[in-house]
mmCIF file with all atom_site columns, C-alpha atoms in Angstrom:
data_model
loop_
_atom_site.group_PDB
_atom_site.id
_atom_site.type_symbol
_atom_site.label_atom_id
_atom_site.label_alt_id
_atom_site.label_comp_id
_atom_site.label_asym_id
_atom_site.label_entity_id
_atom_site.label_seq_id
_atom_site.pdbx_PDB_ins_code
_atom_site.Cartn_x
_atom_site.Cartn_y
_atom_site.Cartn_z
_atom_site.occupancy
_atom_site.B_iso_or_equiv
_atom_site.pdbx_formal_charge
_atom_site.auth_seq_id
_atom_site.auth_comp_id
_atom_site.auth_asym_id
_atom_site.auth_atom_id
_atom_site.pdbx_PDB_model_num
ATOM 1   C CA . MET A 1 1   ? -11.968 10.757  12.763  1.00 93.00 ? 22  MET A CA 1
ATOM 2   C CA . ARG A 1 2   ? -10.680 11.549  9.290   1.00 94.00 ? 23  ARG A CA 1
ATOM 3   C CA . GLU A 1 3   ? -8.525  9.156   7.250   1.00 96.00 ? 24  GLU A CA 1
ATOM 4   C CA . VAL A 1 4   ? -5.086  10.481  6.301   1.00 96.00 ? 25  VAL A CA 1
ATOM 5   C CA . ASP A 1 5   ? -2.381  9.379   3.885   1.00 93.00 ? 26  ASP A CA 1
ATOM 6   C CA . VAL A 1 6   ? 1.343   9.561   4.543   1.00 92.00 ? 27  VAL A CA 1
ATOM 7   C CA . MET A 1 7   ? 2.774   11.959  1.960   1.00 89.00 ? 28  MET A CA 1
ATOM 8   C CA . GLY A 1 8   ? 6.352   11.449  3.064   1.00 85.00 ? 29  GLY A CA 1
ATOM 9   C CA . VAL A 1 9   ? 9.144   12.570  5.312   1.00 87.00 ? 30  VAL A CA 1
ATOM 10  C CA . ARG A 1 10  ? 10.789  15.947  4.848   1.00 83.00 ? 31  ARG A CA 1
ATOM 11  C CA . VAL A 1 11  ? 13.479  17.902  6.666   1.00 80.00 ? 32  VAL A CA 1
ATOM 12  C CA . GLU A 1 12  ? 12.245  21.270  7.881   1.00 76.00 ? 33  GLU A CA 1
ATOM 13  C CA . MET A 1 13  ? 14.735  24.062  7.331   1.00 73.00 ? 34  MET A CA 1
ATOM 14  C CA . PRO A 1 14  ? 16.476  25.882  8.959   1.00 77.00 ? 35  PRO A CA 1
ATOM 15  C CA . SER A 1 15  ? 15.955  23.727  12.065  1.00 76.00 ? 36  SER A CA 1
ATOM 16  C CA . ASN A 1 16  ? 17.031  20.570  10.179  1.00 79.00 ? 37  ASN A CA 1
ATOM 17  C CA . GLN A 1 17  ? 14.206  18.749  12.010  1.00 84.00 ? 38  GLN A CA 1
ATOM 18  C CA . PRO A 1 18  ? 12.438  15.859  10.242  1.00 87.00 ? 39  PRO A CA 1
ATOM 19  C CA . ILE A 1 19  ? 8.670   15.978  9.814   1.00 89.00 ? 40  ILE A CA 1
ATOM 20  C CA . VAL A 1 20  ? 6.202   13.433  8.540   1.00 90.00 ? 41  VAL A CA 1
ATOM 21  C CA . LEU A 1 21  ? 3.553   15.032  6.351   1.00 90.00 ? 42  LEU A CA 1
ATOM 22  C CA . LEU A 1 22  ? 0.047   13.576  6.398   1.00 93.00 ? 43  LEU A CA 1
ATOM 23  C CA . ARG A 1 23  ? -2.778  14.590  4.070   1.00 93.00 ? 44  ARG A CA 1
ATOM 24  C CA . GLU A 1 24  ? -6.490  14.323  4.693   1.00 93.00 ? 45  GLU A CA 1
ATOM 25  C CA . VAL A 1 25  ? -7.926  11.780  2.211   1.00 92.00 ? 46  VAL A CA 1
ATOM 26  C CA . SER A 1 26  ? -11.263 13.577  1.753   1.00 90.00 ? 47  SER A CA 1
ATOM 27  C CA . GLY A 1 27  ? -10.251 17.178  2.252   1.00 86.00 ? 48  GLY A CA 1
ATOM 28  C CA . GLU A 1 28  ? -7.571  19.752  1.694   1.00 85.00 ? 49  GLU A CA 1
ATOM 29  C CA . ARG A 1 29  ? -5.729  19.770  5.012   1.00 90.00 ? 50  ARG A CA 1
ATOM 30  C CA . TYR A 1 30  ? -2.161  18.646  5.594   1.00 92.00 ? 51  TYR A CA 1
ATOM 31  C CA . LEU A 1 31  ? -0.785  17.723  9.010   1.00 92.00 ? 52  LEU A CA 1
ATOM 32  C CA . PRO A 1 32  ? 2.948   18.139  9.641   1.00 91.00 ? 53  PRO A CA 1
ATOM 33  C CA . ILE A 1 33  ? 4.257   16.257  12.684  1.00 92.00 ? 54  ILE A CA 1
ATOM 34  C CA . TRP A 1 34  ? 7.814   16.824  13.896  1.00 91.00 ? 55  TRP A CA 1
ATOM 35  C CA . ILE A 1 35  ? 9.533   13.494  14.535  1.00 91.00 ? 56  ILE A CA 1
ATOM 36  C CA . GLY A 1 36  ? 12.927  12.060  15.396  1.00 88.00 ? 57  GLY A CA 1
ATOM 37  C CA . ALA A 1 37  ? 15.547  11.062  12.848  1.00 86.00 ? 58  ALA A CA 1
ATOM 38  C CA . VAL A 1 38  ? 15.266  7.331   13.644  1.00 86.00 ? 59  VAL A CA 1
ATOM 39  C CA . GLU A 1 39  ? 11.494  7.370   13.134  1.00 89.00 ? 60  GLU A CA 1
ATOM 40  C CA . ALA A 1 40  ? 11.884  9.423   9.943   1.00 88.00 ? 61  ALA A CA 1
ATOM 41  C CA . THR A 1 41  ? 14.219  6.741   8.593   1.00 87.00 ? 62  THR A CA 1
ATOM 42  C CA . ALA A 1 42  ? 11.802  3.981   9.611   1.00 88.00 ? 63  ALA A CA 1
ATOM 43  C CA . ILE A 1 43  ? 8.920   5.705   7.810   1.00 89.00 ? 64  ILE A CA 1
ATOM 44  C CA . ALA A 1 44  ? 10.997  6.389   4.700   1.00 87.00 ? 65  ALA A CA 1
ATOM 45  C CA . PHE A 1 45  ? 12.219  2.762   4.607   1.00 86.00 ? 66  PHE A CA 1
ATOM 46  C CA . ALA A 1 46  ? 8.632   1.496   4.781   1.00 89.00 ? 67  ALA A CA 1
ATOM 47  C CA . GLN A 1 47  ? 7.487   3.838   2.014   1.00 87.00 ? 68  GLN A CA 1
ATOM 48  C CA . GLN A 1 48  ? 10.389  2.811   -0.208  1.00 86.00 ? 69  GLN A CA 1
ATOM 49  C CA . GLY A 1 49  ? 9.971   -0.910  0.498   1.00 86.00 ? 70  GLY A CA 1
ATOM 50  C CA . VAL A 1 50  ? 13.454  -1.214  2.003   1.00 85.00 ? 71  VAL A CA 1
ATOM 51  C CA . VAL A 1 51  ? 13.837  -4.512  3.852   1.00 83.00 ? 72  VAL A CA 1
ATOM 52  C CA . PRO A 1 52  ? 16.810  -4.488  6.229   1.00 83.00 ? 73  PRO A CA 1
ATOM 53  C CA . PRO A 1 53  ? 18.855  -7.677  6.641   1.00 85.00 ? 74  PRO A CA 1
ATOM 54  C CA . ARG A 1 54  ? 17.737  -7.856  10.292  1.00 86.00 ? 75  ARG A CA 1
ATOM 55  C CA . PRO A 1 55  ? 14.425  -6.505  11.600  1.00 83.00 ? 76  PRO A CA 1
ATOM 56  C CA . LEU A 1 56  ? 14.394  -2.974  12.939  1.00 85.00 ? 77  LEU A CA 1
ATOM 57  C CA . THR A 1 57  ? 12.190  -2.130  15.923  1.00 88.00 ? 78  THR A CA 1
ATOM 58  C CA . HIS A 1 58  ? 9.049   -1.494  13.855  1.00 90.00 ? 79  HIS A CA 1
ATOM 59  C CA . ASP A 1 59  ? 9.637   -4.666  11.833  1.00 89.00 ? 80  ASP A CA 1
ATOM 60  C CA . LEU A 1 60  ? 10.053  -6.572  15.093  1.00 89.00 ? 81  LEU A CA 1
ATOM 61  C CA . LEU A 1 61  ? 6.770   -5.224  16.471  1.00 92.00 ? 82  LEU A CA 1
ATOM 62  C CA . LYS A 1 62  ? 4.999   -6.207  13.232  1.00 92.00 ? 83  LYS A CA 1
ATOM 63  C CA . ASP A 1 63  ? 6.488   -9.716  13.537  1.00 89.00 ? 84  ASP A CA 1
ATOM 64  C CA . VAL A 1 64  ? 5.397   -9.967  17.192  1.00 92.00 ? 85  VAL A CA 1
ATOM 65  C CA . LEU A 1 65  ? 1.830   -8.971  16.279  1.00 93.00 ? 86  LEU A CA 1
ATOM 66  C CA . GLU A 1 66  ? 1.764   -11.597 13.518  1.00 92.00 ? 87  GLU A CA 1
ATOM 67  C CA . ALA A 1 67  ? 3.320   -14.313 15.703  1.00 92.00 ? 88  ALA A CA 1
ATOM 68  C CA . THR A 1 68  ? 0.754   -13.745 18.455  1.00 91.00 ? 89  THR A CA 1
ATOM 69  C CA . GLY A 1 69  ? -2.205  -13.617 16.067  1.00 91.00 ? 90  GLY A CA 1
ATOM 70  C CA . ASN A 1 70  ? -2.964  -9.950  16.651  1.00 91.00 ? 91  ASN A CA 1
ATOM 71  C CA . ASP A 1 71  ? -3.914  -7.553  13.906  1.00 93.00 ? 92  ASP A CA 1
ATOM 72  C CA . LEU A 1 72  ? -3.309  -3.839  13.931  1.00 95.00 ? 93  LEU A CA 1
ATOM 73  C CA . THR A 1 73  ? -6.714  -2.624  12.766  1.00 96.00 ? 94  THR A CA 1
ATOM 74  C CA . GLU A 1 74  ? -6.258  1.138   12.982  1.00 96.00 ? 95  GLU A CA 1
ATOM 75  C CA . VAL A 1 75  ? -3.827  3.862   13.966  1.00 97.00 ? 96  VAL A CA 1
ATOM 76  C CA . ARG A 1 76  ? -5.465  6.908   15.510  1.00 97.00 ? 97  ARG A CA 1
ATOM 77  C CA . ILE A 1 77  ? -3.836  10.289  15.959  1.00 97.00 ? 98  ILE A CA 1
ATOM 78  C CA . THR A 1 78  ? -5.922  11.399  18.885  1.00 96.00 ? 99  THR A CA 1
ATOM 79  C CA . ASP A 1 79  ? -4.622  14.616  20.385  1.00 96.00 ? 100 ASP A CA 1
ATOM 80  C CA . VAL A 1 80  ? -2.120  17.450  20.285  1.00 94.00 ? 101 VAL A CA 1
ATOM 81  C CA . ARG A 1 81  ? -1.181  19.279  23.484  1.00 93.00 ? 102 ARG A CA 1
ATOM 82  C CA . ASP A 1 82  ? 1.510   21.949  23.674  1.00 91.00 ? 103 ASP A CA 1
ATOM 83  C CA . GLY A 1 83  ? 2.798   20.883  20.263  1.00 89.00 ? 104 GLY A CA 1
ATOM 84  C CA . VAL A 1 84  ? 3.074   17.196  21.268  1.00 93.00 ? 105 VAL A CA 1
ATOM 85  C CA . PHE A 1 85  ? 1.013   14.703  19.254  1.00 96.00 ? 106 PHE A CA 1
ATOM 86  C CA . TYR A 1 86  ? -0.534  11.542  20.711  1.00 97.00 ? 107 TYR A CA 1
ATOM 87  C CA . ALA A 1 87  ? -1.636  8.334   19.002  1.00 97.00 ? 108 ALA A CA 1
ATOM 88  C CA . THR A 1 88  ? -3.318  5.039   19.768  1.00 97.00 ? 109 THR A CA 1
ATOM 89  C CA . LEU A 1 89  ? -2.757  1.626   18.214  1.00 97.00 ? 110 LEU A CA 1
ATOM 90  C CA . VAL A 1 90  ? -6.043  -0.285  17.926  1.00 97.00 ? 111 VAL A CA 1
ATOM 91  C CA . LEU A 1 91  ? -5.629  -4.062  17.870  1.00 95.00 ? 112 LEU A CA 1
ATOM 92  C CA . GLY A 1 92  ? -8.056  -6.630  16.489  1.00 92.00 ? 113 GLY A CA 1
ATOM 93  C CA . SER A 1 93  ? -8.738  -7.872  20.021  1.00 91.00 ? 114 SER A CA 1
ATOM 94  C CA . GLY A 1 94  ? -10.102 -4.439  20.896  1.00 92.00 ? 115 GLY A CA 1
ATOM 95  C CA . ALA A 1 95  ? -7.075  -3.526  22.987  1.00 93.00 ? 116 ALA A CA 1
ATOM 96  C CA . GLU A 1 96  ? -5.759  -0.001  22.571  1.00 96.00 ? 117 GLU A CA 1
ATOM 97  C CA . VAL A 1 97  ? -2.129  0.946   23.161  1.00 96.00 ? 118 VAL A CA 1
ATOM 98  C CA . SER A 1 98  ? -0.868  4.500   23.587  1.00 97.00 ? 119 SER A CA 1
ATOM 99  C CA . ALA A 1 99  ? 2.008   5.285   21.210  1.00 96.00 ? 120 ALA A CA 1
ATOM 100 C CA . ARG A 1 100 ? 3.885   8.101   19.539  1.00 95.00 ? 121 ARG A CA 1
ATOM 101 C CA . PRO A 1 101 ? 2.451   9.025   16.126  1.00 96.00 ? 122 PRO A CA 1
ATOM 102 C CA . SER A 1 102 ? 5.835   8.489   14.452  1.00 94.00 ? 123 SER A CA 1
ATOM 103 C CA . ASP A 1 103 ? 6.104   4.897   15.707  1.00 94.00 ? 124 ASP A CA 1
ATOM 104 C CA . SER A 1 104 ? 2.432   4.298   14.911  1.00 96.00 ? 125 SER A CA 1
ATOM 105 C CA . ILE A 1 105 ? 2.838   5.555   11.350  1.00 96.00 ? 126 ILE A CA 1
ATOM 106 C CA . ALA A 1 106 ? 5.969   3.448   10.790  1.00 94.00 ? 127 ALA A CA 1
ATOM 107 C CA . LEU A 1 107 ? 4.063   0.366   11.991  1.00 94.00 ? 128 LEU A CA 1
ATOM 108 C CA . ALA A 1 108 ? 0.942   1.208   9.960   1.00 96.00 ? 129 ALA A CA 1
ATOM 109 C CA . LEU A 1 109 ? 2.990   1.459   6.776   1.00 94.00 ? 130 LEU A CA 1
ATOM 110 C CA . ARG A 1 110 ? 4.510   -1.973  7.434   1.00 93.00 ? 131 ARG A CA 1
ATOM 111 C CA . THR A 1 111 ? 1.136   -3.603  8.094   1.00 93.00 ? 132 THR A CA 1
ATOM 112 C CA . GLY A 1 112 ? -0.998  -1.741  5.555   1.00 94.00 ? 133 GLY A CA 1
ATOM 113 C CA . THR A 1 113 ? -3.182  -0.368  8.328   1.00 96.00 ? 134 THR A CA 1
ATOM 114 C CA . ARG A 1 114 ? -5.265  2.748   7.826   1.00 97.00 ? 135 ARG A CA 1
ATOM 115 C CA . ILE A 1 115 ? -4.390  5.906   9.725   1.00 97.00 ? 136 ILE A CA 1
ATOM 116 C CA . VAL A 1 116 ? -7.051  8.270   11.019  1.00 97.00 ? 137 VAL A CA 1
ATOM 117 C CA . CYS A 1 117 ? -6.796  11.613  12.742  1.00 97.00 ? 138 CYS A CA 1
ATOM 118 C CA . ALA A 1 118 ? -9.175  13.309  15.150  1.00 96.00 ? 139 ALA A CA 1
ATOM 119 C CA . GLU A 1 119 ? -11.036 16.225  13.612  1.00 94.00 ? 140 GLU A CA 1
ATOM 120 C CA . GLU A 1 120 ? -9.934  18.429  16.526  1.00 95.00 ? 141 GLU A CA 1
ATOM 121 C CA . VAL A 1 121 ? -6.254  17.706  15.761  1.00 95.00 ? 142 VAL A CA 1
ATOM 122 C CA . LEU A 1 122 ? -6.720  18.648  12.099  1.00 94.00 ? 143 LEU A CA 1
ATOM 123 C CA . ASP A 1 123 ? -8.601  21.790  13.166  1.00 92.00 ? 144 ASP A CA 1
ATOM 124 C CA . GLU A 1 124 ? -5.803  22.836  15.518  1.00 91.00 ? 145 GLU A CA 1
ATOM 125 C CA . ALA A 1 125 ? -2.638  21.755  13.702  1.00 91.00 ? 146 ALA A CA 1
ATOM 126 C CA . GLY A 1 126 ? -3.707  21.111  10.102  1.00 90.00 ? 147 GLY A CA 1
ATOM 127 C CA . LEU A 1 127 ? -2.839  23.412  7.219   1.00 87.00 ? 148 LEU A CA 1
ATOM 128 C CA . ALA A 1 128 ? -5.409  23.928  4.478   1.00 87.00 ? 149 ALA A CA 1
ATOM 129 C CA . VAL A 1 129 ? -4.082  23.879  0.912   1.00 79.00 ? 150 VAL A CA 1
ATOM 130 C CA . PRO A 1 130 ? -6.887  24.509  -1.599  1.00 68.00 ? 151 PRO A CA 1
ATOM 131 C CA . ALA A 1 131 ? -6.977  22.107  -4.567  1.00 62.00 ? 152 ALA A CA 1
ATOM 132 C CA . GLU A 1 132 ? -6.100  24.793  -7.106  1.00 59.00 ? 153 GLU A CA 1
ATOM 133 C CA . GLN A 1 133 ? -2.928  25.676  -5.163  1.00 59.00 ? 154 GLN A CA 1
ATOM 134 C CA . GLU A 1 134 ? -2.075  21.981  -4.846  1.00 58.00 ? 155 GLU A CA 1
ATOM 135 C CA . ASP A 1 135 ? -2.376  21.595  -8.635  1.00 62.00 ? 156 ASP A CA 1
ATOM 136 C CA . GLU A 1 136 ? 0.000   24.516  -9.168  1.00 59.00 ? 157 GLU A CA 1
ATOM 137 C CA . VAL A 1 137 ? 2.512   23.082  -6.705  1.00 59.00 ? 158 VAL A CA 1
ATOM 138 C CA . GLU A 1 138 ? 2.348   19.698  -8.474  1.00 62.00 ? 159 GLU A CA 1
ATOM 139 C CA . LYS A 1 139 ? 2.880   21.315  -11.891 1.00 59.00 ? 160 LYS A CA 1
ATOM 140 C CA . PHE A 1 140 ? 5.912   23.164  -10.531 1.00 53.00 ? 161 PHE A CA 1
ATOM 141 C CA . ARG A 1 141 ? 7.324   19.918  -9.073  1.00 56.00 ? 162 ARG A CA 1
ATOM 142 C CA . GLU A 1 142 ? 6.899   18.210  -12.454 1.00 62.00 ? 163 GLU A CA 1
ATOM 143 C CA . PHE A 1 143 ? 8.685   21.111  -14.138 1.00 58.00 ? 164 PHE A CA 1
ATOM 144 C CA . LEU A 1 144 ? 11.587  20.863  -11.676 1.00 54.00 ? 165 LEU A CA 1
ATOM 145 C CA . ASP A 1 145 ? 11.838  17.115  -12.265 1.00 60.00 ? 166 ASP A CA 1
ATOM 146 C CA . GLN A 1 146 ? 12.209  17.624  -16.020 1.00 63.00 ? 167 GLN A CA 1
ATOM 147 C CA . VAL A 1 147 ? 14.248  20.826  -16.311 1.00 53.00 ? 168 VAL A CA 1
ATOM 148 C CA . THR A 1 148 ? 18.009  20.691  -16.946 1.00 57.00 ? 169 THR A CA 1
ATOM 149 C CA . PRO A 1 149 ? 20.689  23.399  -16.610 1.00 55.00 ? 170 PRO A CA 1
ATOM 150 C CA . GLU A 1 150 ? 20.989  23.451  -20.403 1.00 54.00 ? 171 GLU A CA 1
ATOM 151 C CA . ASP A 1 151 ? 17.407  24.726  -20.591 1.00 50.00 ? 172 ASP A CA 1
ATOM 152 C CA . PHE A 1 152 ? 18.658  28.023  -19.175 1.00 47.00 ? 173 PHE A CA 1
ATOM 153 C CA . GLU A 1 153 ? 21.602  28.600  -21.532 1.00 50.00 ? 174 GLU A CA 1
ATOM 154 C CA . SER A 1 154 ? 21.300  31.722  -23.642 1.00 46.00 ? 175 SER A CA 1
ATOM 155 C CA . GLN A 1 155 ? 20.577  31.060  -27.268 1.00 47.00 ? 176 GLN A CA 1
#
């Protein structure tokens, strides 16, 4: 198992389908997982620290775990078959619960739980982005964040 970080939620064009993008902590592979719009919102809310006035489903599950004295110790992305990803929630009691990766990620972000991915899943569905390319992409993003239309006016 390899630890992964949640990079964020994006909308894949032209399909307009949300994906959650994970990145290998000690490596150069990224793992895009297509998810539903509701789960994309739940993940984005957790990353942005948005607290709804009433608990959403993932908030409720977090509250249930806390109220019953259970800890979520790890989220595992365990398999991909025919383009469908599978995950497991590992509880402090040792119990394991099958879950969708999108729900698992949304819960992990709310509880601060680490997320790991099977090496076989990264081998099959991961995309390698060498560090030097990643640096160039980051520099370009920084440029886009700072550039204004006036920068392109003829002198």
